[in-house]
């Protein structure tokens, strides 16, 4: 290193004799050069006269702030033409279309998966969340994370198995929290209206195939995606009431993640009362014990 720097100082000296007064070097190179000069000045009487104005030789500093990620505008929502045939065949063709959607693929981080609805194609009840989270995009299946595990328990409390219902999310990809719209940590940004509008035809197609008796929207994002963002201001205005989507009765309730954040019996009872209405309308048996849950 020192030999190289000695060669460099010799070269600079030579350049100086040809009339060149300044050269460009990096900040690191400048520091190394200075230390050589200093040590030479300390150890010998030979002065190395390399005086180059700091401004002239300092390479421009690297930008420190990261450029903002701007979420591109999405194209028009896809037009889904369901194939003829039985439910399983139509569903498989739809899943293939969802899995190859170029917009969804463009939103996938490396190694992550598009999340399509799953469950019983003859389900009477179809649950709809807003968007997959980190666990869901890793596995390519909706409701497999903590909120999904709680949802599975809620379904069990209704006297059903997870395999007896159909579970879907409005979004087929996880909204990326690096976009400017994001204020919450990665994995928890709610989907935008535009994102939900883009994915909605895929949800409608799943509803058309499954033909459930009832839909249950979980949380305000899902409810807004289905009913429109101007339909309500607070979820409390619409939860527990019957609405309609795609020709199907729709019950709006809280997302299970709300219970994960707020474990009070009061919150659990609010969701449970909505689910009791769903059970009644789906003609599921309800025991006295079930009626009294969380009271
Ligand atoms: N919330 C959703 O809406 N969907 C999932 O798959 C998981 C959590």
PDB file of N, CA, C and O in Angstrom, residues 131-175:
ATOM      1  N   UNK A 131     -56.516  -8.804   2.926  1.00  0.00           N
ATOM      2  CA  UNK A 131     -55.273  -9.072   2.198  1.00  0.00           C
ATOM      3  C   UNK A 131     -54.405 -10.069   2.942  1.00  0.00           C
ATOM      4  O   UNK A 131     -54.426 -10.112   4.178  1.00  0.00           O
ATOM      5  N   UNK A 132     -53.651 -10.850   2.196  1.00  0.00           N
ATOM      6  CA  UNK A 132     -52.731 -11.783   2.867  1.00  0.00           C
ATOM      7  C   UNK A 132     -51.674 -11.033   3.663  1.00  0.00           C
ATOM      8  O   UNK A 132     -51.327  -9.898   3.345  1.00  0.00           O
ATOM      9  N   UNK A 133     -51.179 -11.676   4.692  1.00  0.00           N
ATOM     10  CA  UNK A 133     -50.067 -11.125   5.463  1.00  0.00           C
ATOM     11  C   UNK A 133     -48.783 -11.876   5.134  1.00  0.00           C
ATOM     12  O   UNK A 133     -48.717 -12.617   4.139  1.00  0.00           O
ATOM     13  N   UNK A 134     -47.771 -11.686   5.978  1.00  0.00           N
ATOM     14  CA  UNK A 134     -46.455 -12.291   5.704  1.00  0.00           C
ATOM     15  C   UNK A 134     -46.527 -13.815   5.645  1.00  0.00           C
ATOM     16  O   UNK A 134     -45.929 -14.441   4.773  1.00  0.00           O
ATOM     17  N   UNK A 135     -47.263 -14.405   6.596  1.00  0.00           N
ATOM     18  CA  UNK A 135     -47.341 -15.875   6.630  1.00  0.00           C
ATOM     19  C   UNK A 135     -48.082 -16.402   5.397  1.00  0.00           C
ATOM     20  O   UNK A 135     -47.715 -17.417   4.820  1.00  0.00           O
ATOM     21  N   UNK A 136     -49.140 -15.671   5.015  1.00  0.00           N
ATOM     22  CA  UNK A 136     -49.954 -16.136   3.890  1.00  0.00           C
ATOM     23  C   UNK A 136     -49.169 -16.073   2.582  1.00  0.00           C
ATOM     24  O   UNK A 136     -49.223 -16.994   1.770  1.00  0.00           O
ATOM     25  N   UNK A 137     -48.422 -14.970   2.373  1.00  0.00           N
ATOM     26  CA  UNK A 137     -47.666 -14.875   1.111  1.00  0.00           C
ATOM     27  C   UNK A 137     -46.499 -15.868   1.095  1.00  0.00           C
ATOM     28  O   UNK A 137     -46.031 -16.264   0.050  1.00  0.00           O
ATOM     29  N   UNK A 138     -46.047 -16.278   2.271  1.00  0.00           N
ATOM     30  CA  UNK A 138     -44.976 -17.286   2.305  1.00  0.00           C
ATOM     31  C   UNK A 138     -45.530 -18.660   1.922  1.00  0.00           C
ATOM     32  O   UNK A 138     -44.869 -19.442   1.244  1.00  0.00           O
ATOM     33  N   UNK A 139     -46.765 -18.946   2.363  1.00  0.00           N
ATOM     34  CA  UNK A 139     -47.333 -20.281   2.098  1.00  0.00           C
ATOM     35  C   UNK A 139     -48.246 -20.316   0.883  1.00  0.00           C
ATOM     36  O   UNK A 139     -48.599 -21.394   0.401  1.00  0.00           O
ATOM     37  N   UNK A 140     -48.695 -19.143   0.432  1.00  0.00           N
ATOM     38  CA  UNK A 140     -49.618 -19.119  -0.715  1.00  0.00           C
ATOM     39  C   UNK A 140     -51.004 -19.573  -0.324  1.00  0.00           C
ATOM     40  O   UNK A 140     -51.764 -20.065  -1.164  1.00  0.00           O
ATOM     41  N   UNK A 141     -51.368 -19.390   0.959  1.00  0.00           N
ATOM     42  CA  UNK A 141     -52.697 -19.812   1.426  1.00  0.00           C
ATOM     43  C   UNK A 141     -53.258 -18.742   2.370  1.00  0.00           C
ATOM     44  O   UNK A 141     -52.518 -18.215   3.214  1.00  0.00           O
ATOM     45  N   UNK A 142     -54.563 -18.444   2.234  1.00  0.00           N
ATOM     46  CA  UNK A 142     -55.107 -17.406   3.109  1.00  0.00           C
ATOM     47  C   UNK A 142     -55.290 -17.894   4.537  1.00  0.00           C
ATOM     48  O   UNK A 142     -55.484 -19.089   4.776  1.00  0.00           O
ATOM     49  N   UNK A 143     -55.221 -16.972   5.457  1.00  0.00           N
ATOM     50  CA  UNK A 143     -55.528 -17.220   6.868  1.00  0.00           C
ATOM     51  C   UNK A 143     -54.733 -18.377   7.487  1.00  0.00           C
ATOM     52  O   UNK A 143     -55.311 -19.294   8.064  1.00  0.00           O
ATOM     53  N   UNK A 144     -53.434 -18.321   7.333  1.00  0.00           N
ATOM     54  CA  UNK A 144     -52.579 -19.318   8.000  1.00  0.00           C
ATOM     55  C   UNK A 144     -51.744 -18.691   9.122  1.00  0.00           C
ATOM     56  O   UNK A 144     -51.112 -19.394   9.890  1.00  0.00           O
ATOM     57  N   UNK A 145     -51.751 -17.361   9.217  1.00  0.00           N
ATOM     58  CA  UNK A 145     -51.007 -16.682  10.282  1.00  0.00           C
ATOM     59  C   UNK A 145     -51.823 -16.643  11.567  1.00  0.00           C
ATOM     60  O   UNK A 145     -52.839 -17.329  11.690  1.00  0.00           O
ATOM     61  N   UNK A 146     -51.382 -15.830  12.540  1.00  0.00           N
ATOM     62  CA  UNK A 146     -52.076 -15.771  13.838  1.00  0.00           C
ATOM     63  C   UNK A 146     -53.563 -15.427  13.709  1.00  0.00           C
ATOM     64  O   UNK A 146     -54.395 -16.051  14.361  1.00  0.00           O
ATOM     65  N   UNK A 147     -53.910 -14.459  12.861  1.00  0.00           N
ATOM     66  CA  UNK A 147     -55.334 -14.102  12.697  1.00  0.00           C
ATOM     67  C   UNK A 147     -56.100 -15.274  12.093  1.00  0.00           C
ATOM     68  O   UNK A 147     -57.248 -15.551  12.464  1.00  0.00           O
ATOM     69  N   UNK A 148     -55.458 -15.969  11.173  1.00  0.00           N
ATOM     70  CA  UNK A 148     -56.094 -17.121  10.540  1.00  0.00           C
ATOM     71  C   UNK A 148     -56.320 -18.257  11.524  1.00  0.00           C
ATOM     72  O   UNK A 148     -57.341 -18.958  11.487  1.00  0.00           O
ATOM     73  N   UNK A 149     -55.342 -18.431  12.432  1.00  0.00           N
ATOM     74  CA  UNK A 149     -55.503 -19.496  13.428  1.00  0.00           C
ATOM     75  C   UNK A 149     -56.674 -19.171  14.356  1.00  0.00           C
ATOM     76  O   UNK A 149     -57.449 -20.059  14.740  1.00  0.00           O
ATOM     77  N   UNK A 150     -56.816 -17.881  14.674  1.00  0.00           N
ATOM     78  CA  UNK A 150     -57.957 -17.486  15.510  1.00  0.00           C
ATOM     79  C   UNK A 150     -59.271 -17.670  14.732  1.00  0.00           C
ATOM     80  O   UNK A 150     -60.269 -18.133  15.284  1.00  0.00           O
ATOM     81  N   UNK A 151     -59.233 -17.334  13.448  1.00  0.00           N
ATOM     82  CA  UNK A 151     -60.439 -17.524  12.630  1.00  0.00           C
ATOM     83  C   UNK A 151     -60.837 -19.002  12.617  1.00  0.00           C
ATOM     84  O   UNK A 151     -62.025 -19.337  12.710  1.00  0.00           O
ATOM     85  N   UNK A 152     -59.851 -19.879  12.531  1.00  0.00           N
ATOM     86  CA  UNK A 152     -60.141 -21.324  12.538  1.00  0.00           C
ATOM     87  C   UNK A 152     -60.843 -21.709  13.848  1.00  0.00           C
ATOM     88  O   UNK A 152     -61.776 -22.519  13.848  1.00  0.00           O
ATOM     89  N   UNK A 153     -60.408 -21.089  14.971  1.00  0.00           N
ATOM     90  CA  UNK A 153     -61.069 -21.369  16.265  1.00  0.00           C
ATOM     91  C   UNK A 153     -62.502 -20.837  16.263  1.00  0.00           C
ATOM     92  O   UNK A 153     -63.411 -21.471  16.788  1.00  0.00           O
ATOM     93  N   UNK A 154     -62.681 -19.648  15.671  1.00  0.00           N
ATOM     94  CA  UNK A 154     -64.030 -19.066  15.614  1.00  0.00           C
ATOM     95  C   UNK A 154     -64.949 -19.963  14.783  1.00  0.00           C
ATOM     96  O   UNK A 154     -66.116 -20.182  15.141  1.00  0.00           O
ATOM     97  N   UNK A 155     -64.421 -20.482  13.697  1.00  0.00           N
ATOM     98  CA  UNK A 155     -65.206 -21.387  12.843  1.00  0.00           C
ATOM     99  C   UNK A 155     -65.566 -22.649  13.644  1.00  0.00           C
ATOM    100  O   UNK A 155     -66.700 -23.145  13.590  1.00  0.00           O
ATOM    101  N   UNK A 156     -64.587 -23.110  14.442  1.00  0.00           N
ATOM    102  CA  UNK A 156     -64.831 -24.278  15.307  1.00  0.00           C
ATOM    103  C   UNK A 156     -65.925 -23.988  16.330  1.00  0.00           C
ATOM    104  O   UNK A 156     -66.783 -24.836  16.592  1.00  0.00           O
ATOM    105  N   UNK A 157     -65.917 -22.772  16.880  1.00  0.00           N
ATOM    106  CA  UNK A 157     -66.944 -22.403  17.865  1.00  0.00           C
ATOM    107  C   UNK A 157     -68.330 -22.374  17.215  1.00  0.00           C
ATOM    108  O   UNK A 157     -69.339 -22.551  17.894  1.00  0.00           O
ATOM    109  N   UNK A 158     -68.364 -22.182  15.906  1.00  0.00           N
ATOM    110  CA  UNK A 158     -69.651 -22.204  15.188  1.00  0.00           C
ATOM    111  C   UNK A 158     -70.102 -23.634  14.915  1.00  0.00           C
ATOM    112  O   UNK A 158     -71.160 -23.853  14.308  1.00  0.00           O
ATOM    113  N   UNK A 159     -69.279 -24.586  15.311  1.00  0.00           N
ATOM    114  CA  UNK A 159     -69.628 -26.002  15.094  1.00  0.00           C
ATOM    115  C   UNK A 159     -69.203 -26.504  13.729  1.00  0.00           C
ATOM    116  O   UNK A 159     -69.688 -27.536  13.252  1.00  0.00           O
ATOM    117  N   UNK A 160     -68.294 -25.770  13.082  1.00  0.00           N
ATOM    118  CA  UNK A 160     -67.838 -26.161  11.744  1.00  0.00           C
ATOM    119  C   UNK A 160     -66.343 -26.459  11.763  1.00  0.00           C
ATOM    120  O   UNK A 160     -65.621 -26.020  12.661  1.00  0.00           O
ATOM    121  N   UNK A 161     -65.904 -27.170  10.735  1.00  0.00           N
ATOM    122  CA  UNK A 161     -64.460 -27.351  10.552  1.00  0.00           C
ATOM    123  C   UNK A 161     -63.998 -26.350   9.497  1.00  0.00           C
ATOM    124  O   UNK A 161     -64.792 -25.963   8.631  1.00  0.00           O
ATOM    125  N   UNK A 162     -62.718 -26.007   9.572  1.00  0.00           N
ATOM    126  CA  UNK A 162     -62.150 -25.109   8.547  1.00  0.00           C
ATOM    127  C   UNK A 162     -62.384 -25.679   7.145  1.00  0.00           C
ATOM    128  O   UNK A 162     -62.636 -24.948   6.195  1.00  0.00           O
ATOM    129  N   UNK A 163     -62.322 -27.019   7.053  1.00  0.00           N
ATOM    130  CA  UNK A 163     -62.472 -27.653   5.741  1.00  0.00           C
ATOM    131  C   UNK A 163     -63.912 -27.592   5.224  1.00  0.00           C
ATOM    132  O   UNK A 163     -64.173 -27.995   4.096  1.00  0.00           O
ATOM    133  N   UNK A 164     -64.835 -27.107   6.054  1.00  0.00           N
ATOM    134  CA  UNK A 164     -66.237 -27.028   5.611  1.00  0.00           C
ATOM    135  C   UNK A 164     -66.607 -25.657   5.069  1.00  0.00           C
ATOM    136  O   UNK A 164     -67.707 -25.467   4.571  1.00  0.00           O
ATOM    137  N   UNK A 165     -65.714 -24.680   5.232  1.00  0.00           N
ATOM    138  CA  UNK A 165     -66.018 -23.332   4.739  1.00  0.00           C
ATOM    139  C   UNK A 165     -65.019 -22.966   3.634  1.00  0.00           C
ATOM    140  O   UNK A 165     -64.099 -23.735   3.349  1.00  0.00           O
ATOM    141  N   UNK A 166     -65.236 -21.818   3.026  1.00  0.00           N
ATOM    142  CA  UNK A 166     -64.288 -21.315   2.021  1.00  0.00           C
ATOM    143  C   UNK A 166     -63.704 -20.015   2.553  1.00  0.00           C
ATOM    144  O   UNK A 166     -64.426 -19.167   3.088  1.00  0.00           O
ATOM    145  N   UNK A 167     -62.382 -19.878   2.436  1.00  0.00           N
ATOM    146  CA  UNK A 167     -61.691 -18.695   2.957  1.00  0.00           C
ATOM    147  C   UNK A 167     -61.025 -17.944   1.805  1.00  0.00           C
ATOM    148  O   UNK A 167     -60.318 -18.559   0.997  1.00  0.00           O
ATOM    149  N   UNK A 168     -61.270 -16.663   1.747  1.00  0.00           N
ATOM    150  CA  UNK A 168     -60.658 -15.870   0.666  1.00  0.00           C
ATOM    151  C   UNK A 168     -60.244 -14.508   1.205  1.00  0.00           C
ATOM    152  O   UNK A 168     -60.710 -14.069   2.257  1.00  0.00           O
ATOM    153  N   UNK A 169     -59.351 -13.874   0.482  1.00  0.00           N
ATOM    154  CA  UNK A 169     -59.009 -12.484   0.753  1.00  0.00           C
ATOM    155  C   UNK A 169     -59.318 -11.700  -0.510  1.00  0.00           C
ATOM    156  O   UNK A 169     -59.251 -12.245  -1.617  1.00  0.00           O
ATOM    157  N   UNK A 170     -59.654 -10.435  -0.325  1.00  0.00           N
ATOM    158  CA  UNK A 170     -59.897  -9.605  -1.502  1.00  0.00           C
ATOM    159  C   UNK A 170     -58.656  -9.511  -2.373  1.00  0.00           C
ATOM    160  O   UNK A 170     -58.712  -9.620  -3.585  1.00  0.00           O
ATOM    161  N   UNK A 171     -57.531  -9.312  -1.721  1.00  0.00           N
ATOM    162  CA  UNK A 171     -56.270  -9.163  -2.448  1.00  0.00           C
ATOM    163  C   UNK A 171     -55.622 -10.526  -2.683  1.00  0.00           C
ATOM    164  O   UNK A 171     -55.713 -11.398  -1.830  1.00  0.00           O
ATOM    165  N   UNK A 172     -54.950 -10.640  -3.805  1.00  0.00           N
ATOM    166  CA  UNK A 172     -54.219 -11.887  -4.061  1.00  0.00           C
ATOM    167  C   UNK A 172     -52.727 -11.719  -3.750  1.00  0.00           C
ATOM    168  O   UNK A 172     -51.977 -12.664  -3.846  1.00  0.00           O
ATOM    169  N   UNK A 173     -52.310 -10.505  -3.431  1.00  0.00           N
ATOM    170  CA  UNK A 173     -50.922 -10.291  -2.994  1.00  0.00           C
ATOM    171  C   UNK A 173     -50.941  -9.423  -1.742  1.00  0.00           C
ATOM    172  O   UNK A 173     -51.933  -8.737  -1.460  1.00  0.00           O
ATOM    173  N   UNK A 174     -49.837  -9.452  -0.989  1.00  0.00           N
ATOM    174  CA  UNK A 174     -49.739  -8.634   0.231  1.00  0.00           C
ATOM    175  C   UNK A 174     -49.386  -7.199  -0.141  1.00  0.00           C
ATOM    176  O   UNK A 174     -48.376  -6.977  -0.805  1.00  0.00           O
ATOM    177  N   UNK A 175     -50.232  -6.241   0.256  1.00  0.00           N
ATOM    178  CA  UNK A 175     -49.888  -4.850  -0.044  1.00  0.00           C
ATOM    179  C   UNK A 175     -48.540  -4.509   0.584  1.00  0.00           C
ATOM    180  O   UNK A 175     -48.318  -4.774   1.760  1.00  0.00           O
TER     181      UNK A 175
END
